[in-house]
mmCIF file of C-alpha atoms in Angstrom:
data_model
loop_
_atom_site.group_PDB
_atom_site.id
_atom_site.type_symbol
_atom_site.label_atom_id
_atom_site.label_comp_id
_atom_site.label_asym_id
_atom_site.label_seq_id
_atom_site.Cartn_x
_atom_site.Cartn_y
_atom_site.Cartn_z
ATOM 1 C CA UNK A 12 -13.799 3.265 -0.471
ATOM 2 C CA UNK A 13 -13.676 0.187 2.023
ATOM 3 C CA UNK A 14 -11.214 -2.244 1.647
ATOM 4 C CA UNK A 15 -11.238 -5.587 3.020
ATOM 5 C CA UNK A 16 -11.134 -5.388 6.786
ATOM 6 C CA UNK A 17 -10.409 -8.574 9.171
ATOM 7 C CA UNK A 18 -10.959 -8.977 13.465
ATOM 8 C CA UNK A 19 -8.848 -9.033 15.724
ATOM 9 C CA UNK A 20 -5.782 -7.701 14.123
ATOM 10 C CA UNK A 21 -4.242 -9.638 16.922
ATOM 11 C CA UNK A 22 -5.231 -13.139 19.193
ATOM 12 C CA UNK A 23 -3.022 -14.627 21.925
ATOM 13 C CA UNK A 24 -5.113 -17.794 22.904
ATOM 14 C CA UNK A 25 -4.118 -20.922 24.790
ATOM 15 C CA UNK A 26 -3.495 -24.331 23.170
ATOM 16 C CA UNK A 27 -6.658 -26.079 23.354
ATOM 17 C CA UNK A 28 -8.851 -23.051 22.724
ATOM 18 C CA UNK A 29 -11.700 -22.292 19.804
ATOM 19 C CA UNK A 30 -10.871 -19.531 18.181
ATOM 20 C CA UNK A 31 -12.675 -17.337 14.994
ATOM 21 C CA UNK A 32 -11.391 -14.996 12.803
ATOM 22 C CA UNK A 33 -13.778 -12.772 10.594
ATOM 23 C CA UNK A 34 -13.492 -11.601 7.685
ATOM 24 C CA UNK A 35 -15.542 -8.358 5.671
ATOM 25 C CA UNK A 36 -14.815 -8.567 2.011
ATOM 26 C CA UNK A 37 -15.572 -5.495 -0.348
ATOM 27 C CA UNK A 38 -18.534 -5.155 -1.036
ATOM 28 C CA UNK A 39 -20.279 -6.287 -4.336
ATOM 29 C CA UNK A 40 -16.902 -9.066 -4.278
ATOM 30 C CA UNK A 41 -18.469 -12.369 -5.027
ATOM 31 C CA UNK A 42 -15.306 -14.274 -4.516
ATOM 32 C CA UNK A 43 -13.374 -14.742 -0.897
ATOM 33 C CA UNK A 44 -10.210 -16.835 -0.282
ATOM 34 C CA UNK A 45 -8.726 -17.237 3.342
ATOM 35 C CA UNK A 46 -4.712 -17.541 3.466
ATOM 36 C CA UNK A 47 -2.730 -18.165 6.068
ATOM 37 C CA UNK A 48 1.325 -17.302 5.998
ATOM 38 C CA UNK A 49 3.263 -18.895 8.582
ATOM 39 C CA UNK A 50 6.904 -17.272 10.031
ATOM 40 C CA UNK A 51 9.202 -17.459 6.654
ATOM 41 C CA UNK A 52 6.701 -18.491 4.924
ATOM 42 C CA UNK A 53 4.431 -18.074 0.994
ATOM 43 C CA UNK A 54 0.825 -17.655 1.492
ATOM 44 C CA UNK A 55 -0.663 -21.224 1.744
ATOM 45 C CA UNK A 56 -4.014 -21.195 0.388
ATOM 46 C CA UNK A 57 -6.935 -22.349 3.134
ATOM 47 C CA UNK A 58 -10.767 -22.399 1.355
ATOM 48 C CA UNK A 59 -12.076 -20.666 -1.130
ATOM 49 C CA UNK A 60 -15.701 -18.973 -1.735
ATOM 50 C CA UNK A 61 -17.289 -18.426 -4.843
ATOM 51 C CA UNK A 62 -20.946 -16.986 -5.152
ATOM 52 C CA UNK A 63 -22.941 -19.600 -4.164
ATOM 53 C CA UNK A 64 -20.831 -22.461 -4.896
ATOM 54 C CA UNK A 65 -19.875 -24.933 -2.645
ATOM 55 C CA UNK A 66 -16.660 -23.562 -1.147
ATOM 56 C CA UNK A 67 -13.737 -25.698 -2.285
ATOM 57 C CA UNK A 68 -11.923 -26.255 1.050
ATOM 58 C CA UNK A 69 -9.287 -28.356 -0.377
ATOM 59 C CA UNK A 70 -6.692 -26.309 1.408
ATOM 60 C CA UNK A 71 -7.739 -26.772 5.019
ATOM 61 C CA UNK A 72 -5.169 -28.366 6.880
ATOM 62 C CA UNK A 73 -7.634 -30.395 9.263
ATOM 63 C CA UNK A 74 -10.910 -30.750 10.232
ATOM 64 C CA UNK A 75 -9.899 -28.633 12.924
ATOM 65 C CA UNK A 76 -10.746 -25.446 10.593
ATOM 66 C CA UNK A 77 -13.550 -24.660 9.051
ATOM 67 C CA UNK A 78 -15.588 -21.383 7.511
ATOM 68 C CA UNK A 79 -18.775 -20.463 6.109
ATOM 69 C CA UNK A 80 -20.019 -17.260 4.783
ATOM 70 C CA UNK A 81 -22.933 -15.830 5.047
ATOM 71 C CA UNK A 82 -25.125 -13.683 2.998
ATOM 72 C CA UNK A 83 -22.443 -14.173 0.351
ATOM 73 C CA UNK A 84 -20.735 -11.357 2.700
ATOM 74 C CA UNK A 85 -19.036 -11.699 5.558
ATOM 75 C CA UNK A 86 -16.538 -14.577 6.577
ATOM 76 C CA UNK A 87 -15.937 -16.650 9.666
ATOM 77 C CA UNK A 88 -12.974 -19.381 9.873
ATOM 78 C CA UNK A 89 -12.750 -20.680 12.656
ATOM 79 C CA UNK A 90 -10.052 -23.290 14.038
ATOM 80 C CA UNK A 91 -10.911 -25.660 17.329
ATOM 81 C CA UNK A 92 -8.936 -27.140 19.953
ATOM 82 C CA UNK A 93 -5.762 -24.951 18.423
ATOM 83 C CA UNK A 94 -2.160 -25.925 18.501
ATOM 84 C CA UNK A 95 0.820 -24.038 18.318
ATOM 85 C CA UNK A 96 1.715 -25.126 14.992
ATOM 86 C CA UNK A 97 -1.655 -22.629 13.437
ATOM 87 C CA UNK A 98 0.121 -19.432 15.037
ATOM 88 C CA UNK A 99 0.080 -17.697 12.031
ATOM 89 C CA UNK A 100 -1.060 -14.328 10.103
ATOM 90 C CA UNK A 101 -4.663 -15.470 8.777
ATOM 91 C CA UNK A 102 -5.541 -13.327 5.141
ATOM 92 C CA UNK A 103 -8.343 -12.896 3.893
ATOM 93 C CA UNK A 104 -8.998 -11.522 0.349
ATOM 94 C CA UNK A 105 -11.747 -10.709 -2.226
ATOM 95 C CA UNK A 106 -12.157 -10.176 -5.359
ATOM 96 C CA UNK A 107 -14.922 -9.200 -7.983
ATOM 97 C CA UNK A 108 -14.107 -11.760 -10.615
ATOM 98 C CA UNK A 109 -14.921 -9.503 -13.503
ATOM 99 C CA UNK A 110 -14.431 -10.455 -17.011
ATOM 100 C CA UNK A 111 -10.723 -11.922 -16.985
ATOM 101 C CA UNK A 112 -9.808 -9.811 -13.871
ATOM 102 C CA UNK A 113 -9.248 -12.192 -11.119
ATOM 103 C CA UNK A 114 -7.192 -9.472 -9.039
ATOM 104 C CA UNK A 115 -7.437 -9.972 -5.346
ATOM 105 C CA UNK A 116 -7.577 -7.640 -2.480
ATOM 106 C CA UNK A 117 -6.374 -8.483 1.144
ATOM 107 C CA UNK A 118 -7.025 -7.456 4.281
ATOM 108 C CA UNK A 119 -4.430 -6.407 6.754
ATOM 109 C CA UNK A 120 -4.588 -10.104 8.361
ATOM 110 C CA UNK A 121 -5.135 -11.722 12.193
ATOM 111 C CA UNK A 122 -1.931 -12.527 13.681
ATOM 112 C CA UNK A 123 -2.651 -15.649 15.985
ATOM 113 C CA UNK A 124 -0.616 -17.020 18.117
ATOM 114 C CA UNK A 125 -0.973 -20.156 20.679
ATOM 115 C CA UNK A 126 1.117 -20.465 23.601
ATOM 116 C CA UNK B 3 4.696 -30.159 -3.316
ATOM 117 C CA UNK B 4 5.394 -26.166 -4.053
ATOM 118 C CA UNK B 5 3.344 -25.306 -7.713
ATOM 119 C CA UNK B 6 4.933 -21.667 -7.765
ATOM 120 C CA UNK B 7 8.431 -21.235 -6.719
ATOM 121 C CA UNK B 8 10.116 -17.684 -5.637
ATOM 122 C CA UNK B 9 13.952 -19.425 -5.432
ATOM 123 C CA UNK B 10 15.582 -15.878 -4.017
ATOM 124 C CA UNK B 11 14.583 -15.363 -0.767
ATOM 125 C CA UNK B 12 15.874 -11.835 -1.445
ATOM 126 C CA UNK B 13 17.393 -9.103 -3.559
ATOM 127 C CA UNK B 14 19.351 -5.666 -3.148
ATOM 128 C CA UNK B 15 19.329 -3.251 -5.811
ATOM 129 C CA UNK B 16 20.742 0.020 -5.911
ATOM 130 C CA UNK B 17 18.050 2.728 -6.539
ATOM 131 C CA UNK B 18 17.880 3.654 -10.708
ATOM 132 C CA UNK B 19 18.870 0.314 -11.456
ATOM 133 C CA UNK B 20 16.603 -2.631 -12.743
ATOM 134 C CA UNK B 21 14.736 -5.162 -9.813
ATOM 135 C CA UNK B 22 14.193 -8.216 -11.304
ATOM 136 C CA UNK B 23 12.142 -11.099 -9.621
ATOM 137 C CA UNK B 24 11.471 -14.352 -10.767
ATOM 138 C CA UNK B 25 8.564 -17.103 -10.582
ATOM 139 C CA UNK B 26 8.813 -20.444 -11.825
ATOM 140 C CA UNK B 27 5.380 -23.038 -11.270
ATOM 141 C CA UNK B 28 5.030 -26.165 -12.257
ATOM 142 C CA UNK B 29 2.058 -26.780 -13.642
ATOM 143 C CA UNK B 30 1.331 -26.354 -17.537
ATOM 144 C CA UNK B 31 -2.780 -25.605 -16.736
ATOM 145 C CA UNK B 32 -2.340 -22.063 -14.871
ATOM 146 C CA UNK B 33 -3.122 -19.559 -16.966
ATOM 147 C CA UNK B 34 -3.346 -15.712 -14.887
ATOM 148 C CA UNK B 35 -0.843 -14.785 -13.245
ATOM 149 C CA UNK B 36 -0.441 -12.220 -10.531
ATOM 150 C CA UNK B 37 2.056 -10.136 -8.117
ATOM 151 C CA UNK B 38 1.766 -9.097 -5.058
ATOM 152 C CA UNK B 39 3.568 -6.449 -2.761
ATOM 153 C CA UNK B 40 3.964 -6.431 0.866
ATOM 154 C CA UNK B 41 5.223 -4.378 3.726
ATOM 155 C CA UNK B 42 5.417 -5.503 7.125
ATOM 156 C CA UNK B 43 2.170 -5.850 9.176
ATOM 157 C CA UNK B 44 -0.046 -5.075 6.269
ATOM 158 C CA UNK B 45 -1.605 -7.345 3.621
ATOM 159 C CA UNK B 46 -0.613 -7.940 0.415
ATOM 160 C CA UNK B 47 -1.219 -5.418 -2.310
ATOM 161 C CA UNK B 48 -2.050 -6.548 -6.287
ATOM 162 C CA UNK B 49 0.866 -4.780 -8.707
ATOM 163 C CA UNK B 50 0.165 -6.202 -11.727
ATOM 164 C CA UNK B 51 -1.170 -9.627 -13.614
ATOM 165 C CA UNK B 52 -0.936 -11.263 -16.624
ATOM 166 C CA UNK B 53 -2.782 -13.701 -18.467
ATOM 167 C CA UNK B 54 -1.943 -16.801 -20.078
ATOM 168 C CA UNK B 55 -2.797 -15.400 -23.811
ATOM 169 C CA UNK B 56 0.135 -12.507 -23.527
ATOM 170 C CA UNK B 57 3.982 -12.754 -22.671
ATOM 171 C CA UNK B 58 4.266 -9.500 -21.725
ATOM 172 C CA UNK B 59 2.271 -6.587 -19.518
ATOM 173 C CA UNK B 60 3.882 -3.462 -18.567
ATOM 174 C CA UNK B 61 2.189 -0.745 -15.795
ATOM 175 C CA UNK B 62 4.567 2.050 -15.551
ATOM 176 C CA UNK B 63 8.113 1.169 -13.965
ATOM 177 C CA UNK B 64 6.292 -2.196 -13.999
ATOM 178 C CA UNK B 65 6.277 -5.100 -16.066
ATOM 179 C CA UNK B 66 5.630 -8.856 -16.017
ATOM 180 C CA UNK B 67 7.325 -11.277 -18.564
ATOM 181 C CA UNK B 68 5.716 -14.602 -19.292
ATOM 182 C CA UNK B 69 7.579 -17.490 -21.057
ATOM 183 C CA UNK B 70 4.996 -20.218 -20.956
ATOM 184 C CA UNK B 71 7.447 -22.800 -22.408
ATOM 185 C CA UNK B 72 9.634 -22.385 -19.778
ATOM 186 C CA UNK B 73 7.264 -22.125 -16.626
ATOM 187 C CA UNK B 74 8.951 -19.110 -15.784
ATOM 188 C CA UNK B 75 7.877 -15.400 -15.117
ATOM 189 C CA UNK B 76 9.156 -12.406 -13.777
ATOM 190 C CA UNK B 77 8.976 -8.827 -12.640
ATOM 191 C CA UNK B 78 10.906 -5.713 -13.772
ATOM 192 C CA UNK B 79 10.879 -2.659 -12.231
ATOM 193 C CA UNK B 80 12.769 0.222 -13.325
ATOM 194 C CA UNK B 81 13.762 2.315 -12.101
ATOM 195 C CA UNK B 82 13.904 1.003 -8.654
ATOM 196 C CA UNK B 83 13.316 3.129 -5.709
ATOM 197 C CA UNK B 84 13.401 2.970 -2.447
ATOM 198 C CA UNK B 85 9.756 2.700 -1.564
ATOM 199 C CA UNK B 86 9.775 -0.848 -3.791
ATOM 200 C CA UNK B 87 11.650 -2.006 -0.908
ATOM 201 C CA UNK B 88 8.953 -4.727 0.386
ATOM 202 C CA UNK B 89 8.381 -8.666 -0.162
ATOM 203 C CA UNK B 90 6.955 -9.634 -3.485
ATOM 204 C CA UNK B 91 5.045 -12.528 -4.129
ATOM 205 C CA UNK B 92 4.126 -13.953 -7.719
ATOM 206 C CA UNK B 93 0.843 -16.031 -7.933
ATOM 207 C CA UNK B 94 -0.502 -18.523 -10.487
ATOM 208 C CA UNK B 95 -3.857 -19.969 -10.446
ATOM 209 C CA UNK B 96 -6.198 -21.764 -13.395
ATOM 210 C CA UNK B 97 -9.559 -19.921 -14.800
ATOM 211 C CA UNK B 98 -8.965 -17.717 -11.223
ATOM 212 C CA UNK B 99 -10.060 -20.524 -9.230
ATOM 213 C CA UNK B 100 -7.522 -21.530 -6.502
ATOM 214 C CA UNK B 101 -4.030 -19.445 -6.448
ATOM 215 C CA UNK B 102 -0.793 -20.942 -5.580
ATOM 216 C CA UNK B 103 1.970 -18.194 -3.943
ATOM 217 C CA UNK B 104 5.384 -18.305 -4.315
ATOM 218 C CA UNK B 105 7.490 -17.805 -0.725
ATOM 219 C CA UNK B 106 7.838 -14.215 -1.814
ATOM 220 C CA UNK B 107 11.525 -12.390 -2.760
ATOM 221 C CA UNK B 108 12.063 -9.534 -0.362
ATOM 222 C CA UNK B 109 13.725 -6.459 -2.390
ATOM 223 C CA UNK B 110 16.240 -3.802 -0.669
ATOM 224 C CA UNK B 111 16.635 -1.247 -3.227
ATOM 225 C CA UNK B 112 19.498 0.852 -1.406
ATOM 226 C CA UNK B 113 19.358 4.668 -1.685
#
């Protein structure tokens, strides 16, 4: 079946530019987390959807990012006026949230990277 | 402040032998806990969990510890082959809300 997929794979944009990465999550998943693991370093947790809760966006590093999701589907995050320091591989992951399982699946990431 | 801590940055094992990883976190309210393997330019891939209410959960060559007293948990996987060779991350998170990963451990298990 379909995993979680993610576009571009790959971004090269300046400094300065709007960018948005997307994000389809398995279908039927009611939970979606965005991730973002920097050269050498863990995953560092970004926002996190749940249903139709508020998202809890406590990770987002500035008000430069932001997501939504739509339809309880699909994902956008998308980071303005980007520096160099968010060149980074961008995860996204979801996860069905059944009974105690709370195992997520990724997608293969967007590298980004701002010269 | 770092919540879930992966201290080895990496590991070599020769292949039959035992790969064990470790995860220490600091805070007493996570409860399901989770690793992770990756390979390079793909996303990470679930190996196995463990909740809060066991201390240990095996899945084949695989198995979690827990030692809630201690903060501390870690993978075992035996025998090791060469196609564990990857970076493993452990994960903690409370009622599956918000996870915290570790920097990850990356595993050579040497033919």
């Amino acid at each position: 079946g379909a995993g979680v997929s993610q576009s571009p794979s790959n971004k090269v944009t300046e400094k300065g530019k709007d960018v948005e990465l997307r994000c389809d999550p398995i279908s039927g998943h009611t939970a979606l987390y965005w991730y973002r693991q920097s050269l050498g370093q863990g995953l560092e947790f970004l926002i996190y959807f749940q249903g139709n809760s508020a998202p809890d966006k406590s990770g987002l590093p500035s008000d430069r990012f932001s997501a939504e999701r739509t339809g309880g589907s699909v994902s956008t995050l998308t980071i303005q006026r980007t520096q160099q320091e968010d060149s980074a591989v961008y995860l996204c992951a979801s996860s069905a949230r059944t009974g105690v399982s709370y195992e997520q699946y990724f997608g293969p990431g967007t590298r980004l990277t701002v010269t | 402040d770092q919540q879930v801590k992966q201290n080895s940055p990496s590991l070599s094992v020769q292949e039959g032998r035992i790969s064990i990883l470790n995860c220490d976190y600091t805070n007493s309210m996570f409860d399901y806990f989770l690793w992770y393997k990756k390979y390079p330019a793909e996303g990470p891939t679930f190996l196995i969990s463990i909740s809060s209410i066991k201390d240990k959960n095996e899945d084949g060559r695989f198995t979690v510890f827990l030692n809630k007293s201690a903060k501390h948990l870690s993978l075992h996987i035996v025998p090791s082959q060469p196609g564990d060779s990857a970076v493993y991350f452990c994960a903690a998170s409370e009622a599956g809300n918000q996870f915290y990963f570790g920097t990850g451990t990356s595993l050579t298990v040497i033919p």
